[in-house]
Amino acid sequence: GAVVSQHPSWVICKSGTSVKIECRSLDFQATTMFWYRQFPKQSLMLMATSNEGSKATYEQGVEKDKFLINHASLTLSTLTVTSAHPEDSSFYICSALRGPAGAGETQYFGPGTRLLVL
Amino acid sequence: QKEVEQNSGPLSVPEGAIASLNCTYSDRGSQSFFWYRQYSGKSPELIMFIYSNGDKEDGRFTAQLNKASQYVSLLIRDSQPSDSATYLCAVMGDYKLSFGAGTTVTVRA
């Protein structure tokens, strides 16, 4: 159990276009999902927390108008990179929170989406 | 700010040996601790989680937690070449994970 999928796994787009990435929890419901970004040889950087039925919470320095997050259901969160530019090229990874409240909650990661903006 | 420090790598061990990874954290109120494995170019994969002081074993992996010392460790017994990866220590607070920088382990055949 605890499988998280992402789609697409790879995307190449032209500068100025928008790209949508889907994150799904396949065998459990997740009221909370997270979006990370990872540049080569660097640590994961949390971008935002996605909550089902409410607005996402963005980390400091992350532009909410550029990275649109929608958590439409208990199994689906989407990240849309609007007007993508080459500097947005990165590895985008989502995770879903599973488990009982308090100690016991665990984040399970999706396989990631590699974005290349030309 | 929650800080998580891992022993600097890279760590190179011969096949069959024990790899020992260490991690300390700054938030004394932390309750949940995780070890993730990340292969190059892939996303993190959960290996172990531990919430209580003491040892927790799962196959060749043993996690150790000492909340008084704010210390978490991971032992990999009988290391295999397939264990070569970066290991991330993570501490959860307010549902968010704070990660260490990671320790890269190379198992020499």
PDB file of C-alpha atoms in Angstrom:
ATOM      1  CA  GLY A   1       0.000   0.000   0.000  1.00  0.00           C
ATOM      2  CA  ALA A   2       0.841   3.732   0.012  1.00  0.00           C
ATOM      3  CA  VAL A   3       1.400   4.195  -3.698  1.00  0.00           C
ATOM      4  CA  VAL A   4       1.639   7.691  -5.139  1.00  0.00           C
ATOM      5  CA  SER A   5       1.726   8.332  -8.864  1.00  0.00           C
ATOM      6  CA  GLN A   6       2.657  11.385 -10.906  1.00  0.00           C
ATOM      7  CA  HIS A   7       1.882  12.264 -14.470  1.00  0.00           C
ATOM      8  CA  PRO A   8       3.630  13.027 -16.686  1.00  0.00           C
ATOM      9  CA  SER A   9       7.032  11.650 -15.751  1.00  0.00           C
ATOM     10  CA  TRP A  10       8.754  13.824 -18.336  1.00  0.00           C
ATOM     11  CA  VAL A  11       7.686  17.049 -19.994  1.00  0.00           C
ATOM     12  CA  ILE A  12       9.451  19.331 -22.419  1.00  0.00           C
ATOM     13  CA  CYS A  13       7.815  22.633 -23.238  1.00  0.00           C
ATOM     14  CA  LYS A  14       8.543  25.975 -24.825  1.00  0.00           C
ATOM     15  CA  SER A  15       9.208  29.042 -22.744  1.00  0.00           C
ATOM     16  CA  GLY A  16       5.992  30.882 -21.921  1.00  0.00           C
ATOM     17  CA  THR A  17       3.701  27.877 -21.919  1.00  0.00           C
ATOM     18  CA  SER A  18       1.978  26.356 -18.905  1.00  0.00           C
ATOM     19  CA  VAL A  19       2.485  22.824 -17.672  1.00  0.00           C
ATOM     20  CA  LYS A  20       0.192  20.815 -15.406  1.00  0.00           C
ATOM     21  CA  ILE A  21       1.501  17.972 -13.248  1.00  0.00           C
ATOM     22  CA  GLU A  22      -0.849  15.533 -11.532  1.00  0.00           C
ATOM     23  CA  CYS A  23      -0.210  13.744  -8.263  1.00  0.00           C
ATOM     24  CA  ARG A  24      -2.470  10.876  -7.219  1.00  0.00           C
ATOM     25  CA  SER A  25      -2.611   8.694  -4.136  1.00  0.00           C
ATOM     26  CA  LEU A  26      -3.669   5.343  -5.586  1.00  0.00           C
ATOM     27  CA  ASP A  27      -4.589   3.247  -2.572  1.00  0.00           C
ATOM     28  CA  PHE A  28      -5.317   5.739   0.181  1.00  0.00           C
ATOM     29  CA  GLN A  29      -6.952   9.094   0.677  1.00  0.00           C
ATOM     30  CA  ALA A  30      -4.756  12.071   1.345  1.00  0.00           C
ATOM     31  CA  THR A  31      -6.164  15.305   2.668  1.00  0.00           C
ATOM     32  CA  THR A  32      -2.676  16.742   2.602  1.00  0.00           C
ATOM     33  CA  MET A  33      -0.144  16.539  -0.193  1.00  0.00           C
ATOM     34  CA  PHE A  34       3.120  18.350  -0.699  1.00  0.00           C
ATOM     35  CA  TRP A  35       5.011  19.648  -3.701  1.00  0.00           C
ATOM     36  CA  TYR A  36       8.799  19.693  -3.781  1.00  0.00           C
ATOM     37  CA  ARG A  37      11.387  20.773  -6.287  1.00  0.00           C
ATOM     38  CA  GLN A  38      14.879  19.384  -6.576  1.00  0.00           C
ATOM     39  CA  PHE A  39      17.716  20.783  -8.640  1.00  0.00           C
ATOM     40  CA  PRO A  40      20.692  18.554  -9.571  1.00  0.00           C
ATOM     41  CA  LYS A  41      22.957  17.688  -6.648  1.00  0.00           C
ATOM     42  CA  GLN A  42      20.728  19.612  -4.231  1.00  0.00           C
ATOM     43  CA  SER A  43      18.301  18.704  -1.482  1.00  0.00           C
ATOM     44  CA  LEU A  44      14.548  18.569  -1.836  1.00  0.00           C
ATOM     45  CA  MET A  45      12.960  21.987  -1.453  1.00  0.00           C
ATOM     46  CA  LEU A  46       9.394  22.152  -0.194  1.00  0.00           C
ATOM     47  CA  MET A  47       7.354  24.461  -2.389  1.00  0.00           C
ATOM     48  CA  ALA A  48       3.875  24.210  -0.934  1.00  0.00           C
ATOM     49  CA  THR A  49       1.416  22.207   1.122  1.00  0.00           C
ATOM     50  CA  SER A  50      -1.745  21.213  -0.700  1.00  0.00           C
ATOM     51  CA  ASN A  51      -4.902  20.735   1.363  1.00  0.00           C
ATOM     52  CA  GLU A  52      -8.059  19.166  -0.015  1.00  0.00           C
ATOM     53  CA  GLY A  53     -10.847  21.679  -0.203  1.00  0.00           C
ATOM     54  CA  SER A  54      -8.780  24.692   0.780  1.00  0.00           C
ATOM     55  CA  LYS A  55      -6.061  26.932  -0.532  1.00  0.00           C
ATOM     56  CA  ALA A  56      -2.498  25.713  -0.698  1.00  0.00           C
ATOM     57  CA  THR A  57       0.077  27.056   1.707  1.00  0.00           C
ATOM     58  CA  TYR A  58       3.233  28.237  -0.034  1.00  0.00           C
ATOM     59  CA  GLU A  59       6.730  28.342   1.412  1.00  0.00           C
ATOM     60  CA  GLN A  60       8.551  31.615   1.594  1.00  0.00           C
ATOM     61  CA  GLY A  61       9.924  32.706  -1.755  1.00  0.00           C
ATOM     62  CA  VAL A  62       7.605  30.523  -3.845  1.00  0.00           C
ATOM     63  CA  GLU A  63       5.371  32.528  -6.168  1.00  0.00           C
ATOM     64  CA  LYS A  64       1.797  31.382  -5.694  1.00  0.00           C
ATOM     65  CA  ASP A  65       0.679  32.972  -8.969  1.00  0.00           C
ATOM     66  CA  LYS A  66       3.318  31.082 -10.874  1.00  0.00           C
ATOM     67  CA  PHE A  67       2.873  27.699  -9.231  1.00  0.00           C
ATOM     68  CA  LEU A  68      -0.863  27.065  -9.057  1.00  0.00           C
ATOM     69  CA  ILE A  69      -1.960  24.203  -6.848  1.00  0.00           C
ATOM     70  CA  ASN A  70      -5.397  22.610  -6.830  1.00  0.00           C
ATOM     71  CA  HIS A  71      -6.318  19.773  -4.486  1.00  0.00           C
ATOM     72  CA  ALA A  72      -9.591  18.797  -6.083  1.00  0.00           C
ATOM     73  CA  SER A  73     -10.219  15.505  -4.316  1.00  0.00           C
ATOM     74  CA  LEU A  74      -8.849  13.275  -1.582  1.00  0.00           C
ATOM     75  CA  THR A  75      -6.666  11.490  -4.125  1.00  0.00           C
ATOM     76  CA  LEU A  76      -5.600  14.205  -6.563  1.00  0.00           C
ATOM     77  CA  SER A  77      -3.492  17.331  -6.384  1.00  0.00           C
ATOM     78  CA  THR A  78      -2.254  19.252  -9.398  1.00  0.00           C
ATOM     79  CA  LEU A  79       0.605  21.686  -9.823  1.00  0.00           C
ATOM     80  CA  THR A  80       0.484  24.062 -12.774  1.00  0.00           C
ATOM     81  CA  VAL A  81       3.644  25.910 -13.698  1.00  0.00           C
ATOM     82  CA  THR A  82       2.380  28.996 -15.473  1.00  0.00           C
ATOM     83  CA  SER A  83       4.409  30.826 -18.120  1.00  0.00           C
ATOM     84  CA  ALA A  84       7.307  28.461 -17.620  1.00  0.00           C
ATOM     85  CA  HIS A  85      10.831  29.700 -18.200  1.00  0.00           C
ATOM     86  CA  PRO A  86      14.132  27.803 -18.499  1.00  0.00           C
ATOM     87  CA  GLU A  87      14.942  28.501 -14.846  1.00  0.00           C
ATOM     88  CA  ASP A  88      11.825  26.502 -13.902  1.00  0.00           C
ATOM     89  CA  SER A  89      13.439  23.385 -15.356  1.00  0.00           C
ATOM     90  CA  SER A  90      13.736  20.994 -12.451  1.00  0.00           C
ATOM     91  CA  PHE A  91      12.588  17.717 -10.911  1.00  0.00           C
ATOM     92  CA  TYR A  92       9.161  18.204  -9.340  1.00  0.00           C
ATOM     93  CA  ILE A  93       8.137  15.630  -6.739  1.00  0.00           C
ATOM     94  CA  CYS A  94       4.897  15.323  -4.838  1.00  0.00           C
ATOM     95  CA  SER A  95       4.186  13.441  -1.650  1.00  0.00           C
ATOM     96  CA  ALA A  96       1.009  12.403   0.095  1.00  0.00           C
ATOM     97  CA  LEU A  97       0.466  12.253   3.825  1.00  0.00           C
ATOM     98  CA  ARG A  98      -0.925   9.014   5.169  1.00  0.00           C
ATOM     99  CA  GLY A  99      -1.606   7.717   8.634  1.00  0.00           C
ATOM    100  CA  PRO A 100      -3.314   8.443  11.933  1.00  0.00           C
ATOM    101  CA  ALA A 101      -3.113  11.902  13.421  1.00  0.00           C
ATOM    102  CA  GLY A 102      -0.014  12.640  15.477  1.00  0.00           C
ATOM    103  CA  ALA A 103       2.964  10.293  15.452  1.00  0.00           C
ATOM    104  CA  GLY A 104       2.195   7.776  12.758  1.00  0.00           C
ATOM    105  CA  GLU A 105       1.730  10.082   9.795  1.00  0.00           C
ATOM    106  CA  THR A 106       4.118   9.382   6.953  1.00  0.00           C
ATOM    107  CA  GLN A 107       4.827  11.093   3.667  1.00  0.00           C
ATOM    108  CA  TYR A 108       4.987   8.841   0.627  1.00  0.00           C
ATOM    109  CA  PHE A 109       6.586  10.262  -2.486  1.00  0.00           C
ATOM    110  CA  GLY A 110       5.559  10.050  -6.095  1.00  0.00           C
ATOM    111  CA  PRO A 111       8.112   9.130  -8.759  1.00  0.00           C
ATOM    112  CA  GLY A 112       8.630  12.754  -9.797  1.00  0.00           C
ATOM    113  CA  THR A 113       8.197  14.777 -12.961  1.00  0.00           C
ATOM    114  CA  ARG A 114      11.173  16.088 -14.829  1.00  0.00           C
ATOM    115  CA  LEU A 115      10.432  19.425 -16.499  1.00  0.00           C
ATOM    116  CA  LEU A 116      12.612  20.909 -19.207  1.00  0.00           C
ATOM    117  CA  VAL A 117      11.697  24.359 -20.491  1.00  0.00           C
ATOM    118  CA  LEU A 118      13.336  25.338 -23.754  1.00  0.00           C
TER     119      LEU A 118
ATOM    120  CA  GLN B   1      13.808  26.680  12.197  1.00  0.00           C
ATOM    121  CA  LYS B   2      14.093  22.941  12.449  1.00  0.00           C
ATOM    122  CA  GLU B   3      17.568  21.713  11.580  1.00  0.00           C
ATOM    123  CA  VAL B   4      18.586  18.221  10.647  1.00  0.00           C
ATOM    124  CA  GLU B   5      22.251  17.356  10.351  1.00  0.00           C
ATOM    125  CA  GLN B   6      23.654  14.201   8.820  1.00  0.00           C
ATOM    126  CA  ASN B   7      27.188  12.876   8.925  1.00  0.00           C
ATOM    127  CA  SER B   8      29.039  14.090   5.895  1.00  0.00           C
ATOM    128  CA  GLY B   9      29.727  11.622   3.166  1.00  0.00           C
ATOM    129  CA  PRO B  10      30.369  10.071   0.937  1.00  0.00           C
ATOM    130  CA  LEU B  11      30.507   6.774   2.774  1.00  0.00           C
ATOM    131  CA  SER B  12      32.176   3.867   1.041  1.00  0.00           C
ATOM    132  CA  VAL B  13      31.803   0.360   2.459  1.00  0.00           C
ATOM    133  CA  PRO B  14      32.733  -3.059   1.096  1.00  0.00           C
ATOM    134  CA  GLU B  15      30.001  -5.479   0.149  1.00  0.00           C
ATOM    135  CA  GLY B  16      28.789  -7.412   3.152  1.00  0.00           C
ATOM    136  CA  ALA B  17      29.873  -4.780   5.683  1.00  0.00           C
ATOM    137  CA  ILE B  18      27.729  -2.594   7.923  1.00  0.00           C
ATOM    138  CA  ALA B  19      26.997   0.969   6.829  1.00  0.00           C
ATOM    139  CA  SER B  20      26.293   3.347   9.695  1.00  0.00           C
ATOM    140  CA  LEU B  21      24.469   6.611   9.094  1.00  0.00           C
ATOM    141  CA  ASN B  22      23.945   9.271  11.740  1.00  0.00           C
ATOM    142  CA  CYS B  23      21.575  12.184  12.112  1.00  0.00           C
ATOM    143  CA  THR B  24      20.915  14.832  14.752  1.00  0.00           C
ATOM    144  CA  TYR B  25      18.004  17.224  14.974  1.00  0.00           C
ATOM    145  CA  SER B  26      17.449  20.510  16.744  1.00  0.00           C
ATOM    146  CA  ASP B  27      13.742  20.467  17.678  1.00  0.00           C
ATOM    147  CA  ARG B  28      13.452  18.603  20.960  1.00  0.00           C
ATOM    148  CA  GLY B  29       9.680  18.340  20.517  1.00  0.00           C
ATOM    149  CA  SER B  30       9.938  16.271  17.325  1.00  0.00           C
ATOM    150  CA  GLN B  31       8.017  13.019  17.431  1.00  0.00           C
ATOM    151  CA  SER B  32       8.429  11.310  14.079  1.00  0.00           C
ATOM    152  CA  PHE B  33      11.622  10.367  12.304  1.00  0.00           C
ATOM    153  CA  PHE B  34      12.219   8.882   8.888  1.00  0.00           C
ATOM    154  CA  TRP B  35      14.914   7.473   6.679  1.00  0.00           C
ATOM    155  CA  TYR B  36      14.451   7.754   2.928  1.00  0.00           C
ATOM    156  CA  ARG B  37      16.642   6.322   0.201  1.00  0.00           C
ATOM    157  CA  GLN B  38      17.088   8.248  -3.027  1.00  0.00           C
ATOM    158  CA  TYR B  39      18.741   6.715  -6.049  1.00  0.00           C
ATOM    159  CA  SER B  40      20.300   9.105  -8.538  1.00  0.00           C
ATOM    160  CA  GLY B  41      17.600  10.654 -10.702  1.00  0.00           C
ATOM    161  CA  LYS B  42      14.762   9.116  -8.698  1.00  0.00           C
ATOM    162  CA  SER B  43      12.421  10.322  -5.979  1.00  0.00           C
ATOM    163  CA  PRO B  44      12.872   9.428  -2.286  1.00  0.00           C
ATOM    164  CA  GLU B  45      11.671   6.031  -1.126  1.00  0.00           C
ATOM    165  CA  LEU B  46      10.689   5.411   2.486  1.00  0.00           C
ATOM    166  CA  ILE B  47      12.895   2.846   4.202  1.00  0.00           C
ATOM    167  CA  MET B  48      12.110   3.217   7.877  1.00  0.00           C
ATOM    168  CA  PHE B  49      10.141   5.323  10.288  1.00  0.00           C
ATOM    169  CA  ILE B  50      10.600   5.390  14.037  1.00  0.00           C
ATOM    170  CA  TYR B  51       8.664   7.153  16.758  1.00  0.00           C
ATOM    171  CA  SER B  52       9.856   5.594  20.021  1.00  0.00           C
ATOM    172  CA  ASN B  53      13.232   5.494  21.702  1.00  0.00           C
ATOM    173  CA  GLY B  54      15.221   2.384  21.006  1.00  0.00           C
ATOM    174  CA  ASP B  55      15.825   0.181  18.020  1.00  0.00           C
ATOM    175  CA  LYS B  56      13.542  -0.787  15.174  1.00  0.00           C
ATOM    176  CA  GLU B  57      14.574  -3.517  12.784  1.00  0.00           C
ATOM    177  CA  ASP B  58      13.259  -4.251   9.300  1.00  0.00           C
ATOM    178  CA  GLY B  59      15.230  -6.820   7.353  1.00  0.00           C
ATOM    179  CA  ARG B  60      18.790  -5.585   6.932  1.00  0.00           C
ATOM    180  CA  PHE B  61      17.916  -2.124   8.219  1.00  0.00           C
ATOM    181  CA  THR B  62      17.909  -1.000  11.846  1.00  0.00           C
ATOM    182  CA  ALA B  63      16.877   2.467  12.927  1.00  0.00           C
ATOM    183  CA  GLN B  64      17.865   3.761  16.348  1.00  0.00           C
ATOM    184  CA  LEU B  65      16.317   6.722  18.116  1.00  0.00           C
ATOM    185  CA  ASN B  66      17.529   8.537  21.215  1.00  0.00           C
ATOM    186  CA  LYS B  67      15.290  11.506  21.913  1.00  0.00           C
ATOM    187  CA  ALA B  68      17.322  12.643  24.926  1.00  0.00           C
ATOM    188  CA  SER B  69      20.376  13.019  22.692  1.00  0.00           C
ATOM    189  CA  GLN B  70      18.274  14.145  19.694  1.00  0.00           C
ATOM    190  CA  TYR B  71      19.934  11.481  17.635  1.00  0.00           C
ATOM    191  CA  VAL B  72      18.712   9.075  14.966  1.00  0.00           C
ATOM    192  CA  SER B  73      20.776   6.489  13.168  1.00  0.00           C
ATOM    193  CA  LEU B  74      20.387   3.902  10.440  1.00  0.00           C
ATOM    194  CA  LEU B  75      22.411   0.721  10.181  1.00  0.00           C
ATOM    195  CA  ILE B  76      22.515  -1.252   6.963  1.00  0.00           C
ATOM    196  CA  ARG B  77      23.762  -4.771   7.567  1.00  0.00           C
ATOM    197  CA  ASP B  78      25.241  -7.022   4.883  1.00  0.00           C
ATOM    198  CA  SER B  79      25.484  -4.046   2.528  1.00  0.00           C
ATOM    199  CA  GLN B  80      24.820  -4.816  -1.114  1.00  0.00           C
ATOM    200  CA  PRO B  81      25.761  -2.848  -4.261  1.00  0.00           C
ATOM    201  CA  SER B  82      22.042  -2.110  -4.677  1.00  0.00           C
ATOM    202  CA  ASP B  83      22.198  -0.151  -1.401  1.00  0.00           C
ATOM    203  CA  SER B  84      24.369   2.459  -3.120  1.00  0.00           C
ATOM    204  CA  ALA B  85      22.262   5.617  -2.918  1.00  0.00           C
ATOM    205  CA  THR B  86      21.796   8.827  -0.987  1.00  0.00           C
ATOM    206  CA  TYR B  87      20.113   8.357   2.378  1.00  0.00           C
ATOM    207  CA  LEU B  88      18.008  11.190   3.713  1.00  0.00           C
ATOM    208  CA  CYS B  89      17.197  11.635   7.373  1.00  0.00           C
ATOM    209  CA  ALA B  90      13.916  13.487   7.898  1.00  0.00           C
ATOM    210  CA  VAL B  91      12.090  14.824  10.932  1.00  0.00           C
ATOM    211  CA  MET B  92       8.394  15.666  10.841  1.00  0.00           C
ATOM    212  CA  GLY B  93       6.921  18.748  12.450  1.00  0.00           C
ATOM    213  CA  ASP B  94       3.483  20.251  11.678  1.00  0.00           C
ATOM    214  CA  TYR B  95       3.062  17.558   8.987  1.00  0.00           C
ATOM    215  CA  LYS B  96       6.108  18.871   7.145  1.00  0.00           C
ATOM    216  CA  LEU B  97       9.395  17.060   6.738  1.00  0.00           C
ATOM    217  CA  SER B  98      12.718  18.712   7.439  1.00  0.00           C
ATOM    218  CA  PHE B  99      15.468  16.894   5.581  1.00  0.00           C
ATOM    219  CA  GLY B 100      19.133  16.528   6.222  1.00  0.00           C
ATOM    220  CA  ALA B 101      21.494  17.121   3.331  1.00  0.00           C
ATOM    221  CA  GLY B 102      21.795  13.381   2.789  1.00  0.00           C
ATOM    222  CA  THR B 103      24.660  10.912   2.994  1.00  0.00           C
ATOM    223  CA  THR B 104      25.763   9.210  -0.182  1.00  0.00           C
ATOM    224  CA  VAL B 105      26.646   5.568   0.339  1.00  0.00           C
ATOM    225  CA  THR B 106      28.685   3.539  -2.114  1.00  0.00           C
ATOM    226  CA  VAL B 107      28.931  -0.215  -1.597  1.00  0.00           C
ATOM    227  CA  ARG B 108      32.048  -1.647  -3.255  1.00  0.00           C
ATOM    228  CA  ALA B 109      31.661  -5.092  -4.784  1.00  0.00           C
TER     229      ALA B 109
END
